[in-house]
């Protein structure tokens, strides 16, 4: 049974809902959010993280995050998809994934939102969503997802916040 | 309800069972294992990780690992305890923890073995041990453990291997 490596990446720090005049889906990253996401993307590259594809939520803050990952060179391709929007369902994403992996061998980087990403992780590793996994903005989760019965049968090998990945110099 | 921060740290790379003449509990870290554990300990310090106490399994490879963490300055104190030996039980450790936290405010660093540490983590966050969390040698897990009903109610905020924490220069 082949295991697929999937990284869940939460969008970077965005302009607060209260202070943004436009629609919720258009909230962009702040300048600090962009900078921090760039630092994290560069660090991921240095750690040898690469993917065959970045799949990202269409919301501006997620799209901008995905574009930074693409520019740094984490993956050669980016697809924007409703599957990773806040309204996206794990079941539908898993159906997409099961098709995608037929034709691809590399890892997938999925850029989206909370609470989805941590709930999906809990469903994948524990079989239920308990709200006990904490994914910070610009944080990453690493999973190995089996071909059959992924719910409750996937492996978690990585979970980190930016703070616990960059050293103090990196965060300056 | 106060949450306690607990880090689980797996001992570094030890001499293989097959090539060691002494007893299983005396297997020491290899030279590479020592060096890598030192690099990780230094990195943890740079990331701002500190604990009030290191509690470690009495097996040589875990004790050596704990001594490295102590020397680097992760915590001011080390206690060697059977609670973290391969035969240790989560229930007994939780009883110890519930007393310890009455008198202490800082984090705890617990140095031990697999599969215990990842199974304990699963019991703490999922309520059951599934074998779906992967903790590498010299890898670390970060948990927030509530005062009451910790099983199935704890938070996971960190899980990393040394490889995903040190950059390529650090691993040289």
mmCIF file of C-alpha atoms in Angstrom:
data_model
loop_
_atom_site.group_PDB
_atom_site.id
_atom_site.type_symbol
_atom_site.label_atom_id
_atom_site.label_comp_id
_atom_site.label_asym_id
_atom_site.label_seq_id
_atom_site.Cartn_x
_atom_site.Cartn_y
_atom_site.Cartn_z
ATOM 1 C CA UNK A 1 0.000 0.000 0.000
ATOM 2 C CA UNK A 2 1.562 3.289 -1.104
ATOM 3 C CA UNK A 3 1.562 6.146 1.338
ATOM 4 C CA UNK A 4 1.259 9.669 0.026
ATOM 5 C CA UNK A 5 3.008 12.527 1.796
ATOM 6 C CA UNK A 6 0.709 15.512 2.280
ATOM 7 C CA UNK A 7 1.617 18.806 3.912
ATOM 8 C CA UNK A 8 -1.155 21.021 5.272
ATOM 9 C CA UNK A 9 -0.081 24.654 5.367
ATOM 10 C CA UNK A 10 -2.165 27.343 7.061
ATOM 11 C CA UNK A 11 -2.196 30.799 5.434
ATOM 12 C CA UNK A 12 -0.024 33.510 6.981
ATOM 13 C CA UNK A 13 -1.080 36.429 9.177
ATOM 14 C CA UNK A 14 -3.859 38.385 7.436
ATOM 15 C CA UNK A 15 -5.485 41.765 8.019
ATOM 16 C CA UNK A 16 -7.985 41.450 10.892
ATOM 17 C CA UNK A 17 -11.628 40.933 9.975
ATOM 18 C CA UNK A 18 -12.654 43.945 12.101
ATOM 19 C CA UNK A 19 -10.336 46.371 10.331
ATOM 20 C CA UNK A 20 -10.921 45.232 6.735
ATOM 21 C CA UNK A 21 -13.507 47.025 4.631
ATOM 22 C CA UNK A 22 -13.796 44.419 1.835
ATOM 23 C CA UNK A 23 -15.372 40.976 1.859
ATOM 24 C CA UNK A 24 -14.110 38.208 4.153
ATOM 25 C CA UNK A 25 -12.702 36.230 1.232
ATOM 26 C CA UNK A 26 -10.584 39.194 0.085
ATOM 27 C CA UNK A 27 -8.687 39.789 3.344
ATOM 28 C CA UNK A 28 -5.007 39.873 2.332
ATOM 29 C CA UNK A 29 -1.842 39.016 4.239
ATOM 30 C CA UNK A 30 -0.339 41.865 6.231
ATOM 31 C CA UNK A 31 3.186 43.035 5.365
ATOM 32 C CA UNK A 32 4.452 41.120 8.420
ATOM 33 C CA UNK A 33 2.414 38.074 7.354
ATOM 34 C CA UNK A 34 4.017 38.128 3.908
ATOM 35 C CA UNK A 35 7.514 38.470 5.313
ATOM 36 C CA UNK A 36 7.059 35.683 7.851
ATOM 37 C CA UNK A 37 5.511 33.387 5.242
ATOM 38 C CA UNK A 38 8.489 34.045 2.959
ATOM 39 C CA UNK A 39 10.907 33.194 5.781
ATOM 40 C CA UNK A 40 9.026 29.983 6.514
ATOM 41 C CA UNK A 41 8.877 29.024 2.825
ATOM 42 C CA UNK A 42 12.650 29.540 2.541
ATOM 43 C CA UNK A 43 13.220 27.471 5.670
ATOM 44 C CA UNK A 44 11.040 24.644 4.317
ATOM 45 C CA UNK A 45 13.121 24.661 1.150
ATOM 46 C CA UNK A 46 16.339 24.493 3.201
ATOM 47 C CA UNK A 47 14.895 21.524 5.096
ATOM 48 C CA UNK A 48 14.397 19.731 1.793
ATOM 49 C CA UNK A 49 10.616 20.054 1.664
ATOM 50 C CA UNK A 50 9.229 19.811 -1.844
ATOM 51 C CA UNK A 51 5.932 18.930 -3.434
ATOM 52 C CA UNK A 52 4.678 18.092 -6.894
ATOM 53 C CA UNK A 53 1.733 20.433 -6.536
ATOM 54 C CA UNK A 54 0.416 23.195 -4.297
ATOM 55 C CA UNK A 55 -3.362 23.063 -3.969
ATOM 56 C CA UNK A 56 -4.774 26.214 -2.394
ATOM 57 C CA UNK A 57 -7.995 27.744 -1.159
ATOM 58 C CA UNK A 58 -9.258 30.594 -3.389
ATOM 59 C CA UNK A 59 -9.444 33.064 -0.494
ATOM 60 C CA UNK A 60 -6.937 35.872 -1.002
ATOM 61 C CA UNK A 61 -4.897 35.193 2.166
ATOM 62 C CA UNK A 62 -4.469 31.520 1.198
ATOM 63 C CA UNK A 63 -3.761 32.301 -2.466
ATOM 64 C CA UNK A 64 -1.077 34.816 -1.510
ATOM 65 C CA UNK A 65 0.466 32.265 0.847
ATOM 66 C CA UNK A 66 0.461 29.634 -1.899
ATOM 67 C CA UNK A 67 2.055 32.059 -4.353
ATOM 68 C CA UNK A 68 4.891 32.689 -1.920
ATOM 69 C CA UNK A 69 5.469 28.919 -1.595
ATOM 70 C CA UNK A 70 5.411 28.627 -5.393
ATOM 71 C CA UNK A 71 7.860 31.514 -5.912
ATOM 72 C CA UNK A 72 10.323 30.130 -3.394
ATOM 73 C CA UNK A 73 10.244 26.840 -5.284
ATOM 74 C CA UNK A 74 8.462 24.417 -2.948
ATOM 75 C CA UNK A 75 6.530 23.072 -5.962
ATOM 76 C CA UNK A 76 6.471 23.730 -9.719
ATOM 77 C CA UNK A 77 2.699 24.101 -9.952
ATOM 78 C CA UNK A 78 -0.213 25.764 -8.138
ATOM 79 C CA UNK A 79 -3.906 24.947 -8.450
ATOM 80 C CA UNK A 80 -6.562 27.099 -6.776
ATOM 81 C CA UNK A 81 -9.507 25.000 -5.654
ATOM 82 C CA UNK A 82 -12.714 25.314 -3.660
ATOM 83 C CA UNK A 83 -11.825 21.976 -2.060
ATOM 84 C CA UNK A 84 -9.637 23.893 0.383
ATOM 85 C CA UNK A 85 -12.001 26.819 0.981
ATOM 86 C CA UNK A 86 -13.405 27.139 4.531
ATOM 87 C CA UNK A 87 -16.559 25.403 3.225
ATOM 88 C CA UNK A 88 -14.559 22.493 1.773
ATOM 89 C CA UNK A 89 -15.277 18.932 2.911
ATOM 90 C CA UNK A 90 -12.654 16.340 3.812
ATOM 91 C CA UNK A 91 -14.595 13.626 1.979
ATOM 92 C CA UNK A 92 -14.578 15.588 -1.265
ATOM 93 C CA UNK A 93 -10.890 16.431 -0.925
ATOM 94 C CA UNK A 94 -10.116 12.749 -0.275
ATOM 95 C CA UNK A 95 -12.006 11.801 -3.448
ATOM 96 C CA UNK A 96 -9.933 14.349 -5.392
ATOM 97 C CA UNK A 97 -6.763 13.042 -3.730
ATOM 98 C CA UNK A 98 -7.508 9.458 -4.617
ATOM 99 C CA UNK A 99 -7.713 10.424 -8.304
ATOM 100 C CA UNK A 100 -4.697 12.732 -8.176
ATOM 101 C CA UNK A 101 -2.407 10.115 -6.653
ATOM 102 C CA UNK A 102 -3.130 7.693 -9.488
ATOM 103 C CA UNK A 103 -1.117 9.935 -11.785
ATOM 104 C CA UNK A 104 1.416 11.486 -9.386
ATOM 105 C CA UNK A 105 4.180 10.235 -7.161
ATOM 106 C CA UNK A 106 5.415 13.330 -5.331
ATOM 107 C CA UNK A 107 4.088 15.022 -2.233
ATOM 108 C CA UNK A 108 1.142 17.437 -2.115
ATOM 109 C CA UNK A 109 1.136 20.791 -0.310
ATOM 110 C CA UNK A 110 -2.407 21.895 0.604
ATOM 111 C CA UNK A 111 -2.851 25.535 1.663
ATOM 112 C CA UNK A 112 -6.002 26.322 3.579
ATOM 113 C CA UNK A 113 -7.733 27.427 6.759
ATOM 114 C CA UNK A 114 -8.476 26.595 10.335
ATOM 115 C CA UNK A 115 -10.280 24.807 11.854
ATOM 116 C CA UNK A 116 -10.446 22.619 8.723
ATOM 117 C CA UNK A 117 -6.803 21.630 8.496
ATOM 118 C CA UNK A 118 -6.415 20.542 12.111
ATOM 119 C CA UNK A 119 -9.825 18.837 12.154
ATOM 120 C CA UNK A 120 -8.966 16.973 8.950
ATOM 121 C CA UNK A 121 -5.682 15.916 10.546
ATOM 122 C CA UNK A 122 -7.505 14.561 13.592
ATOM 123 C CA UNK A 123 -10.007 12.698 11.423
ATOM 124 C CA UNK A 124 -7.109 11.233 9.438
ATOM 125 C CA UNK A 125 -5.053 10.096 12.433
ATOM 126 C CA UNK A 126 -7.598 9.591 15.254
ATOM 127 C CA UNK A 127 -10.791 8.934 13.271
ATOM 128 C CA UNK A 128 -12.538 11.844 14.997
ATOM 129 C CA UNK A 129 -12.170 15.623 15.218
ATOM 130 C CA UNK A 130 -11.604 16.712 18.812
ATOM 131 C CA UNK A 131 -10.054 20.146 18.424
ATOM 132 C CA UNK A 132 -6.851 18.974 20.129
ATOM 133 C CA UNK A 133 -4.373 19.862 17.426
ATOM 134 C CA UNK A 134 -3.166 23.431 17.213
ATOM 135 C CA UNK A 135 -2.063 24.776 13.812
ATOM 136 C CA UNK A 136 -0.784 28.364 13.917
ATOM 137 C CA UNK A 137 -0.812 30.780 10.970
ATOM 138 C CA UNK A 138 1.990 29.809 8.527
ATOM 139 C CA UNK A 139 2.302 26.559 10.472
ATOM 140 C CA UNK A 140 2.689 23.177 8.795
ATOM 141 C CA UNK A 141 1.451 19.608 9.336
ATOM 142 C CA UNK A 142 3.056 16.557 7.698
ATOM 143 C CA UNK A 143 0.972 13.422 7.075
ATOM 144 C CA UNK A 144 1.408 10.070 5.368
ATOM 145 C CA UNK A 145 -1.932 9.068 3.919
ATOM 146 C CA UNK A 146 -2.550 5.427 2.939
ATOM 147 C CA UNK A 147 -4.309 4.553 -0.302
ATOM 148 C CA UNK A 148 -7.255 2.839 1.341
ATOM 149 C CA UNK A 149 -9.201 3.804 4.464
ATOM 150 C CA UNK A 150 -7.291 7.020 5.194
ATOM 151 C CA UNK A 151 -9.651 8.074 8.011
ATOM 152 C CA UNK A 152 -8.169 6.944 11.314
ATOM 153 C CA UNK A 153 -5.247 5.255 9.518
ATOM 154 C CA UNK A 154 -2.956 8.094 8.484
ATOM 155 C CA UNK A 155 0.373 8.903 10.136
ATOM 156 C CA UNK A 156 1.375 12.247 11.587
ATOM 157 C CA UNK A 157 5.095 12.963 11.335
ATOM 158 C CA UNK A 158 5.250 16.741 11.665
ATOM 159 C CA UNK A 159 3.407 19.638 13.263
ATOM 160 C CA UNK A 160 5.009 22.979 13.861
ATOM 161 C CA UNK A 161 4.337 26.666 14.305
ATOM 162 C CA UNK A 162 6.581 29.246 12.585
ATOM 163 C CA UNK A 163 7.934 30.217 15.988
ATOM 164 C CA UNK A 164 9.186 26.674 16.598
ATOM 165 C CA UNK A 165 10.752 26.418 13.163
ATOM 166 C CA UNK A 166 12.606 29.700 12.755
ATOM 167 C CA UNK A 167 15.270 30.657 15.228
ATOM 168 C CA UNK A 168 15.209 34.063 16.858
ATOM 169 C CA UNK A 169 17.325 35.576 14.076
ATOM 170 C CA UNK A 170 14.879 34.208 11.511
ATOM 171 C CA UNK A 171 11.966 35.801 13.330
ATOM 172 C CA UNK A 172 13.588 39.230 13.583
ATOM 173 C CA UNK B 1 -8.120 25.068 34.490
ATOM 174 C CA UNK B 2 -4.351 25.373 34.210
ATOM 175 C CA UNK B 3 -2.651 23.681 31.316
ATOM 176 C CA UNK B 4 0.832 22.292 31.834
ATOM 177 C CA UNK B 5 3.330 22.304 28.971
ATOM 178 C CA UNK B 6 5.063 18.942 28.619
ATOM 179 C CA UNK B 7 7.742 18.063 26.077
ATOM 180 C CA UNK B 8 8.364 14.406 25.257
ATOM 181 C CA UNK B 9 11.900 13.872 23.991
ATOM 182 C CA UNK B 10 13.057 10.568 22.539
ATOM 183 C CA UNK B 11 16.658 9.510 23.267
ATOM 184 C CA UNK B 12 19.227 9.991 20.508
ATOM 185 C CA UNK B 13 20.752 7.398 18.189
ATOM 186 C CA UNK B 14 22.175 4.534 20.284
ATOM 187 C CA UNK B 15 24.466 1.589 19.516
ATOM 188 C CA UNK B 16 22.394 -1.128 17.803
ATOM 189 C CA UNK B 17 21.073 -3.954 19.975
ATOM 190 C CA UNK B 18 22.707 -6.547 17.725
ATOM 191 C CA UNK B 19 26.192 -5.086 18.007
ATOM 192 C CA UNK B 20 26.200 -4.322 21.735
ATOM 193 C CA UNK B 21 27.694 -6.883 24.125
ATOM 194 C CA UNK B 22 26.233 -5.460 27.362
ATOM 195 C CA UNK B 23 22.669 -5.460 28.662
ATOM 196 C CA UNK B 24 19.847 -3.753 26.757
ATOM 197 C CA UNK B 25 19.508 -1.047 29.390
ATOM 198 C CA UNK B 26 23.188 -0.095 29.073
ATOM 199 C CA UNK B 27 23.243 0.606 25.330
ATOM 200 C CA UNK B 28 24.855 4.068 24.999
ATOM 201 C CA UNK B 29 24.442 6.799 22.389
ATOM 202 C CA UNK B 30 26.772 6.529 19.414
ATOM 203 C CA UNK B 31 29.233 9.381 18.770
ATOM 204 C CA UNK B 32 26.917 10.595 15.993
ATOM 205 C CA UNK B 33 23.928 10.231 18.331
ATOM 206 C CA UNK B 34 25.643 12.408 20.935
ATOM 207 C CA UNK B 35 26.589 15.066 18.424
ATOM 208 C CA UNK B 36 23.127 15.221 16.865
ATOM 209 C CA UNK B 37 21.457 15.347 20.294
ATOM 210 C CA UNK B 38 23.762 18.228 21.235
ATOM 211 C CA UNK B 39 22.827 20.093 18.025
ATOM 212 C CA UNK B 40 19.136 19.556 18.713
ATOM 213 C CA UNK B 41 19.476 20.634 22.353
ATOM 214 C CA UNK B 42 21.231 23.826 21.248
ATOM 215 C CA UNK B 43 18.538 24.469 18.659
ATOM 216 C CA UNK B 44 15.774 23.970 21.252
ATOM 217 C CA UNK B 45 17.513 26.528 23.455
ATOM 218 C CA UNK B 46 17.709 28.989 20.538
ATOM 219 C CA UNK B 47 13.985 28.475 19.953
ATOM 220 C CA UNK B 48 13.335 29.497 23.553
ATOM 221 C CA UNK B 49 12.454 26.045 24.870
ATOM 222 C CA UNK B 50 12.961 25.690 28.592
ATOM 223 C CA UNK B 51 11.671 23.483 31.339
ATOM 224 C CA UNK B 52 11.681 23.486 35.105
ATOM 225 C CA UNK B 53 12.712 19.844 35.241
ATOM 226 C CA UNK B 54 13.994 17.066 33.001
ATOM 227 C CA UNK B 55 12.550 13.693 34.002
ATOM 228 C CA UNK B 56 14.384 10.810 32.310
ATOM 229 C CA UNK B 57 14.300 7.058 31.926
ATOM 230 C CA UNK B 58 17.158 5.303 33.755
ATOM 231 C CA UNK B 59 18.336 3.486 30.596
ATOM 232 C CA UNK B 60 21.783 4.694 29.587
ATOM 233 C CA UNK B 61 20.785 6.082 26.162
ATOM 234 C CA UNK B 62 17.985 8.158 27.733
ATOM 235 C CA UNK B 63 20.116 9.277 30.674
ATOM 236 C CA UNK B 64 22.896 10.438 28.342
ATOM 237 C CA UNK B 65 20.327 12.305 26.240
ATOM 238 C CA UNK B 66 18.907 13.980 29.350
ATOM 239 C CA UNK B 67 22.395 14.959 30.533
ATOM 240 C CA UNK B 68 23.031 16.687 27.211
ATOM 241 C CA UNK B 69 19.766 18.639 27.570
ATOM 242 C CA UNK B 70 20.763 19.560 31.127
ATOM 243 C CA UNK B 71 24.279 20.677 30.142
ATOM 244 C CA UNK B 72 22.983 22.860 27.323
ATOM 245 C CA UNK B 73 20.677 24.556 29.811
ATOM 246 C CA UNK B 74 17.172 23.410 28.818
ATOM 247 C CA UNK B 75 16.387 22.917 32.524
ATOM 248 C CA UNK B 76 18.201 23.440 35.824
ATOM 249 C CA UNK B 77 17.415 19.989 37.216
ATOM 250 C CA UNK B 78 17.350 16.331 36.160
ATOM 251 C CA UNK B 79 15.553 13.460 37.865
ATOM 252 C CA UNK B 80 16.071 9.860 36.723
ATOM 253 C CA UNK B 81 12.889 7.851 37.171
ATOM 254 C CA UNK B 82 11.482 4.416 36.350
ATOM 255 C CA UNK B 83 8.266 6.190 35.340
ATOM 256 C CA UNK B 84 9.852 6.813 31.918
ATOM 257 C CA UNK B 85 11.501 3.399 31.502
ATOM 258 C CA UNK B 86 10.120 1.230 28.653
ATOM 259 C CA UNK B 87 8.023 -0.565 31.305
ATOM 260 C CA UNK B 88 6.577 2.713 32.627
ATOM 261 C CA UNK B 89 2.811 3.266 32.632
ATOM 262 C CA UNK B 90 1.038 6.418 31.505
ATOM 263 C CA UNK B 91 -1.373 6.203 34.448
ATOM 264 C CA UNK B 92 1.459 6.162 36.962
ATOM 265 C CA UNK B 93 3.263 9.010 35.228
ATOM 266 C CA UNK B 94 0.038 11.048 35.204
ATOM 267 C CA UNK B 95 -0.346 10.461 38.945
ATOM 268 C CA UNK B 96 3.224 11.692 39.465
ATOM 269 C CA UNK B 97 2.525 14.668 37.164
ATOM 270 C CA UNK B 98 -0.610 15.657 39.036
ATOM 271 C CA UNK B 99 1.416 15.898 42.285
ATOM 272 C CA UNK B 100 4.389 17.614 40.621
ATOM 273 C CA UNK B 101 2.301 20.353 39.051
ATOM 274 C CA UNK B 102 0.848 21.339 42.446
ATOM 275 C CA UNK B 103 4.255 22.720 43.363
ATOM 276 C CA UNK B 104 5.655 23.796 39.980
ATOM 277 C CA UNK B 105 4.676 26.273 37.310
ATOM 278 C CA UNK B 106 7.180 25.708 34.505
ATOM 279 C CA UNK B 107 7.222 23.137 31.735
ATOM 280 C CA UNK B 108 8.393 19.528 32.069
ATOM 281 C CA UNK B 109 10.768 17.775 29.667
ATOM 282 C CA UNK B 110 10.295 13.976 29.765
ATOM 283 C CA UNK B 111 13.027 11.885 28.114
ATOM 284 C CA UNK B 112 12.088 8.331 27.230
ATOM 285 C CA UNK B 113 11.453 5.645 24.664
ATOM 286 C CA UNK B 114 9.263 4.529 21.833
ATOM 287 C CA UNK B 115 6.619 3.300 21.420
ATOM 288 C CA UNK B 116 5.676 4.735 24.844
ATOM 289 C CA UNK B 117 6.026 8.435 24.053
ATOM 290 C CA UNK B 118 3.985 8.401 20.853
ATOM 291 C CA UNK B 119 1.361 6.047 22.342
ATOM 292 C CA UNK B 120 1.053 8.273 25.402
ATOM 293 C CA UNK B 121 0.625 11.258 23.097
ATOM 294 C CA UNK B 122 -2.168 9.504 21.219
ATOM 295 C CA UNK B 123 -3.894 8.524 24.463
ATOM 296 C CA UNK B 124 -3.607 12.133 25.640
ATOM 297 C CA UNK B 125 -4.950 13.747 22.465
ATOM 298 C CA UNK B 126 -7.162 11.049 20.843
ATOM 299 C CA UNK B 127 -8.088 8.936 23.879
ATOM 300 C CA UNK B 128 -6.652 5.826 22.229
ATOM 301 C CA UNK B 129 -3.245 4.577 21.061
ATOM 302 C CA UNK B 130 -3.309 3.828 17.351
ATOM 303 C CA UNK B 131 0.352 3.904 16.388
ATOM 304 C CA UNK B 132 -0.243 6.839 14.028
ATOM 305 C CA UNK B 133 2.251 9.279 15.481
ATOM 306 C CA UNK B 134 5.880 8.969 14.467
ATOM 307 C CA UNK B 135 8.553 10.167 16.912
ATOM 308 C CA UNK B 136 12.101 9.832 15.588
ATOM 309 C CA UNK B 137 15.213 9.495 17.757
ATOM 310 C CA UNK B 138 16.077 12.916 19.260
ATOM 311 C CA UNK B 139 12.635 14.063 18.101
ATOM 312 C CA UNK B 140 10.320 16.158 20.271
ATOM 313 C CA UNK B 141 6.589 16.382 20.985
ATOM 314 C CA UNK B 142 4.931 19.393 22.649
ATOM 315 C CA UNK B 143 1.700 18.951 24.608
ATOM 316 C CA UNK B 144 -0.540 21.073 26.786
ATOM 317 C CA UNK B 145 -2.025 18.844 29.463
ATOM 318 C CA UNK B 146 -5.107 19.982 31.394
ATOM 319 C CA UNK B 147 -5.349 19.506 35.138
ATOM 320 C CA UNK B 148 -8.375 17.214 35.005
ATOM 321 C CA UNK B 149 -9.183 14.394 32.559
ATOM 322 C CA UNK B 150 -5.966 14.625 30.518
ATOM 323 C CA UNK B 151 -6.730 11.476 28.493
ATOM 324 C CA UNK B 152 -8.362 12.509 25.238
ATOM 325 C CA UNK B 153 -8.336 16.174 26.293
ATOM 326 C CA UNK B 154 -4.738 17.305 25.828
ATOM 327 C CA UNK B 155 -3.513 19.572 23.029
ATOM 328 C CA UNK B 156 -0.716 18.758 20.604
ATOM 329 C CA UNK B 157 1.187 21.838 19.431
ATOM 330 C CA UNK B 158 4.487 20.364 18.240
ATOM 331 C CA UNK B 159 5.921 17.210 16.735
ATOM 332 C CA UNK B 160 9.202 17.149 14.903
ATOM 333 C CA UNK B 161 12.107 14.968 13.876
ATOM 334 C CA UNK B 162 15.690 16.301 14.145
ATOM 335 C CA UNK B 163 15.852 16.367 10.349
ATOM 336 C CA UNK B 164 12.890 18.759 10.170
ATOM 337 C CA UNK B 165 14.306 21.020 12.851
ATOM 338 C CA UNK B 166 17.954 21.436 11.883
ATOM 339 C CA UNK B 167 18.823 22.874 8.528
ATOM 340 C CA UNK B 168 21.306 21.115 6.279
ATOM 341 C CA UNK B 169 24.229 23.006 7.849
ATOM 342 C CA UNK B 170 23.056 21.964 11.292
ATOM 343 C CA UNK B 171 22.938 18.317 10.225
ATOM 344 C CA UNK B 172 26.448 18.336 8.739
#
